[in-house]
């Protein structure tokens, strides 16, 4: 990273693709923390930019542009030597800060000051690797209950959606598709829930709904019928969350207990470009007895693949933030407000 006051050098490859400052200055997930081992370079793509992710021997994660300043070769085709990234073309070696420390064709010379790779802000949090390609305007959004040991955490995905990232988020914060897209699990096809009016407000952490009540014949990995009360929360344009409060119920959706369990889902979208994205999810639940984590993952795989199948059919692929292009019913209030929120933020990339 550049010292304060120093001009940030932008890689030439950044002239293509997303120029949206709101997205460039936000944090994005590009992988699960445990998939990156020291000694290997991993390619990634975000907002039409090619990146590398690598972990040094001290355990620190790095995300750089996949570009060698010398002649533009891809560093992802290179290798790691003594905690340095080695470019595959002329063998320049870059240290953890991105500085070139050795040019093999002139091994006795100190590399030029400008011989630096393009490192970005990178952090690990909640089992994910996050990157900001610009200057972060805010911290990584908080994950409710992450630090609470009463909640088991289960990561799932990645789910590759051949679809727009905001469409993926909007689907995640939508309750009226459950009986159809998740028939038999999150709803009943021939007896769809009537959704009572609910509210949405803009809060400090984003956009938040009041509780939305639905019946779920198999609402979680325990396999019991549930009444679920969803609270949706869009933290960022591409990070959302819901908490569902659940009560065991009979087959007709009548609660059989006053006790509520909590099931949170933290939903992240890596926008590869405006029509492709990767969804990564982490659930946090305090259901007792705790279900087998694999059962939680298996259920998430079913649900998010069902979502993927329908979201991939939506046209136009880029989400219209001008409300007149699609129809908005009161039951879609969260999605409608989400689009208005994107618009008010001045988001220009991936929308129409
Ligand atoms: S292009 Fe990387 S060392 Fe020449
Ligand atoms: Fe869904």
mmCIF file with all atom_site columns, N, CA, C and O and ligand atoms in Angstrom, residues 67-75 86-94 104, ligand 1:
data_model
loop_
_atom_site.group_PDB
_atom_site.id
_atom_site.type_symbol
_atom_site.label_atom_id
_atom_site.label_alt_id
_atom_site.label_comp_id
_atom_site.label_asym_id
_atom_site.label_entity_id
_atom_site.label_seq_id
_atom_site.pdbx_PDB_ins_code
_atom_site.Cartn_x
_atom_site.Cartn_y
_atom_site.Cartn_z
_atom_site.occupancy
_atom_site.B_iso_or_equiv
_atom_site.pdbx_formal_charge
_atom_site.auth_seq_id
_atom_site.auth_comp_id
_atom_site.auth_asym_id
_atom_site.auth_atom_id
_atom_site.pdbx_PDB_model_num
ATOM   1  N  N   . UNK A 1 67  ? -0.699 -8.819  -12.431 1.00 0.00 ? 67  UNK A N   1
ATOM   2  C  CA  . UNK A 1 67  ? 0.011  -8.054  -13.458 1.00 0.00 ? 67  UNK A CA  1
ATOM   3  C  C   . UNK A 1 67  ? 1.428  -7.749  -13.000 1.00 0.00 ? 67  UNK A C   1
ATOM   4  O  O   . UNK A 1 67  ? 1.641  -7.269  -11.884 1.00 0.00 ? 67  UNK A O   1
ATOM   5  N  N   . UNK A 1 68  ? 2.367  -8.007  -13.892 1.00 0.00 ? 68  UNK A N   1
ATOM   6  C  CA  . UNK A 1 68  ? 3.752  -7.617  -13.618 1.00 0.00 ? 68  UNK A CA  1
ATOM   7  C  C   . UNK A 1 68  ? 3.995  -6.261  -14.271 1.00 0.00 ? 68  UNK A C   1
ATOM   8  O  O   . UNK A 1 68  ? 3.709  -6.061  -15.452 1.00 0.00 ? 68  UNK A O   1
ATOM   9  N  N   . UNK A 1 69  ? 4.520  -5.333  -13.501 1.00 0.00 ? 69  UNK A N   1
ATOM   10 C  CA  . UNK A 1 69  ? 4.747  -3.956  -13.989 1.00 0.00 ? 69  UNK A CA  1
ATOM   11 C  C   . UNK A 1 69  ? 5.765  -3.941  -15.138 1.00 0.00 ? 69  UNK A C   1
ATOM   12 O  O   . UNK A 1 69  ? 5.751  -3.024  -15.956 1.00 0.00 ? 69  UNK A O   1
ATOM   13 N  N   . UNK A 1 70  ? 6.596  -4.983  -15.238 1.00 0.00 ? 70  UNK A N   1
ATOM   14 C  CA  . UNK A 1 70  ? 7.660  -4.967  -16.239 1.00 0.00 ? 70  UNK A CA  1
ATOM   15 C  C   . UNK A 1 70  ? 7.117  -5.034  -17.661 1.00 0.00 ? 70  UNK A C   1
ATOM   16 O  O   . UNK A 1 70  ? 7.197  -4.079  -18.421 1.00 0.00 ? 70  UNK A O   1
ATOM   17 N  N   . UNK A 1 71  ? 6.462  -6.142  -18.008 1.00 0.00 ? 71  UNK A N   1
ATOM   18 C  CA  . UNK A 1 71  ? 5.936  -6.309  -19.362 1.00 0.00 ? 71  UNK A CA  1
ATOM   19 C  C   . UNK A 1 71  ? 4.526  -6.895  -19.347 1.00 0.00 ? 71  UNK A C   1
ATOM   20 O  O   . UNK A 1 71  ? 4.092  -7.501  -20.326 1.00 0.00 ? 71  UNK A O   1
ATOM   21 N  N   . UNK A 1 72  ? 3.867  -6.771  -18.208 1.00 0.00 ? 72  UNK A N   1
ATOM   22 C  CA  . UNK A 1 72  ? 2.447  -7.122  -18.176 1.00 0.00 ? 72  UNK A CA  1
ATOM   23 C  C   . UNK A 1 72  ? 2.129  -8.607  -18.129 1.00 0.00 ? 72  UNK A C   1
ATOM   24 O  O   . UNK A 1 72  ? 0.980  -8.984  -18.377 1.00 0.00 ? 72  UNK A O   1
ATOM   25 N  N   . UNK A 1 73  ? 3.093  -9.451  -17.813 1.00 0.00 ? 73  UNK A N   1
ATOM   26 C  CA  . UNK A 1 73  ? 2.774  -10.882 -17.708 1.00 0.00 ? 73  UNK A CA  1
ATOM   27 C  C   . UNK A 1 73  ? 1.902  -11.116 -16.471 1.00 0.00 ? 73  UNK A C   1
ATOM   28 O  O   . UNK A 1 73  ? 1.877  -10.317 -15.539 1.00 0.00 ? 73  UNK A O   1
ATOM   29 N  N   . UNK A 1 74  ? 1.211  -12.243 -16.495 1.00 0.00 ? 74  UNK A N   1
ATOM   30 C  CA  . UNK A 1 74  ? 0.350  -12.590 -15.352 1.00 0.00 ? 74  UNK A CA  1
ATOM   31 C  C   . UNK A 1 74  ? 1.178  -13.216 -14.237 1.00 0.00 ? 74  UNK A C   1
ATOM   32 O  O   . UNK A 1 74  ? 1.782  -14.269 -14.435 1.00 0.00 ? 74  UNK A O   1
ATOM   33 N  N   . UNK A 1 75  ? 1.117  -12.607 -13.078 1.00 0.00 ? 75  UNK A N   1
ATOM   34 C  CA  . UNK A 1 75  ? 1.826  -13.182 -11.932 1.00 0.00 ? 75  UNK A CA  1
ATOM   35 C  C   . UNK A 1 75  ? 1.209  -14.505 -11.498 1.00 0.00 ? 75  UNK A C   1
ATOM   36 O  O   . UNK A 1 75  ? 1.871  -15.339 -10.887 1.00 0.00 ? 75  UNK A O   1
ATOM   37 N  N   . UNK A 1 86  ? 7.316  -14.707 -7.863  1.00 0.00 ? 86  UNK A N   1
ATOM   38 C  CA  . UNK A 1 86  ? 8.248  -14.650 -8.987  1.00 0.00 ? 86  UNK A CA  1
ATOM   39 C  C   . UNK A 1 86  ? 7.443  -14.577 -10.287 1.00 0.00 ? 86  UNK A C   1
ATOM   40 O  O   . UNK A 1 86  ? 6.574  -15.416 -10.544 1.00 0.00 ? 86  UNK A O   1
ATOM   41 N  N   . UNK A 1 87  ? 7.724  -13.560 -11.095 1.00 0.00 ? 87  UNK A N   1
ATOM   42 C  CA  . UNK A 1 87  ? 7.032  -13.419 -12.381 1.00 0.00 ? 87  UNK A CA  1
ATOM   43 C  C   . UNK A 1 87  ? 7.556  -14.492 -13.337 1.00 0.00 ? 87  UNK A C   1
ATOM   44 O  O   . UNK A 1 87  ? 8.769  -14.720 -13.423 1.00 0.00 ? 87  UNK A O   1
ATOM   45 N  N   . UNK A 1 88  ? 6.643  -15.137 -14.095 1.00 0.00 ? 88  UNK A N   1
ATOM   46 C  CA  . UNK A 1 88  ? 7.070  -16.250 -14.950 1.00 0.00 ? 88  UNK A CA  1
ATOM   47 C  C   . UNK A 1 88  ? 7.808  -15.796 -16.210 1.00 0.00 ? 88  UNK A C   1
ATOM   48 O  O   . UNK A 1 88  ? 8.377  -16.629 -16.926 1.00 0.00 ? 88  UNK A O   1
ATOM   49 N  N   . UNK A 1 89  ? 7.830  -14.488 -16.494 1.00 0.00 ? 89  UNK A N   1
ATOM   50 C  CA  . UNK A 1 89  ? 8.395  -14.052 -17.781 1.00 0.00 ? 89  UNK A CA  1
ATOM   51 C  C   . UNK A 1 89  ? 9.902  -13.808 -17.678 1.00 0.00 ? 89  UNK A C   1
ATOM   52 O  O   . UNK A 1 89  ? 10.702 -14.499 -18.312 1.00 0.00 ? 89  UNK A O   1
ATOM   53 N  N   . UNK A 1 90  ? 10.325 -12.838 -16.858 1.00 0.00 ? 90  UNK A N   1
ATOM   54 C  CA  . UNK A 1 90  ? 11.754 -12.557 -16.728 1.00 0.00 ? 90  UNK A CA  1
ATOM   55 C  C   . UNK A 1 90  ? 12.251 -12.781 -15.304 1.00 0.00 ? 90  UNK A C   1
ATOM   56 O  O   . UNK A 1 90  ? 13.346 -12.358 -14.942 1.00 0.00 ? 90  UNK A O   1
ATOM   57 N  N   . UNK A 1 91  ? 11.364 -13.381 -14.497 1.00 0.00 ? 91  UNK A N   1
ATOM   58 C  CA  . UNK A 1 91  ? 11.799 -13.824 -13.175 1.00 0.00 ? 91  UNK A CA  1
ATOM   59 C  C   . UNK A 1 91  ? 11.927 -12.750 -12.115 1.00 0.00 ? 91  UNK A C   1
ATOM   60 O  O   . UNK A 1 91  ? 12.556 -12.974 -11.073 1.00 0.00 ? 91  UNK A O   1
ATOM   61 N  N   . UNK A 1 92  ? 11.366 -11.574 -12.327 1.00 0.00 ? 92  UNK A N   1
ATOM   62 C  CA  . UNK A 1 92  ? 11.436 -10.555 -11.276 1.00 0.00 ? 92  UNK A CA  1
ATOM   63 C  C   . UNK A 1 92  ? 10.780 -11.094 -10.013 1.00 0.00 ? 92  UNK A C   1
ATOM   64 O  O   . UNK A 1 92  ? 9.758  -11.798 -10.088 1.00 0.00 ? 92  UNK A O   1
ATOM   65 N  N   . UNK A 1 93  ? 11.361 -10.731 -8.881  1.00 0.00 ? 93  UNK A N   1
ATOM   66 C  CA  . UNK A 1 93  ? 10.871 -11.251 -7.600  1.00 0.00 ? 93  UNK A CA  1
ATOM   67 C  C   . UNK A 1 93  ? 10.304 -10.117 -6.756  1.00 0.00 ? 93  UNK A C   1
ATOM   68 O  O   . UNK A 1 93  ? 10.974 -9.102  -6.554  1.00 0.00 ? 93  UNK A O   1
ATOM   69 N  N   . UNK A 1 94  ? 9.097  -10.316 -6.272  1.00 0.00 ? 94  UNK A N   1
ATOM   70 C  CA  . UNK A 1 94  ? 8.406  -9.284  -5.488  1.00 0.00 ? 94  UNK A CA  1
ATOM   71 C  C   . UNK A 1 94  ? 8.233  -9.754  -4.043  1.00 0.00 ? 94  UNK A C   1
ATOM   72 O  O   . UNK A 1 94  ? 7.745  -10.871 -3.810  1.00 0.00 ? 94  UNK A O   1
ATOM   73 N  N   . UNK A 1 104 ? 16.610 -10.913 -12.243 1.00 0.00 ? 104 UNK A N   1
ATOM   74 C  CA  . UNK A 1 104 ? 17.668 -11.898 -12.501 1.00 0.00 ? 104 UNK A CA  1
ATOM   75 C  C   . UNK A 1 104 ? 18.616 -11.512 -13.638 1.00 0.00 ? 104 UNK A C   1
ATOM   76 O  O   . UNK A 1 104 ? 19.778 -11.908 -13.624 1.00 0.00 ? 104 UNK A O   1
HETATM 77 S  S1  . LIG B 2 .   ? 7.004  -9.314  -17.368 1.00 0.00 ? 1   LIG B S1  1
HETATM 78 FE FE1 . LIG B 2 .   ? 7.355  -9.879  -15.337 1.00 0.00 ? 1   LIG B FE1 1
HETATM 79 S  S2  . LIG B 2 .   ? 9.475  -10.013 -15.182 1.00 0.00 ? 1   LIG B S2  1
HETATM 80 FE FE2 . LIG B 2 .   ? 9.114  -9.321  -17.177 1.00 0.00 ? 1   LIG B FE2 1
#
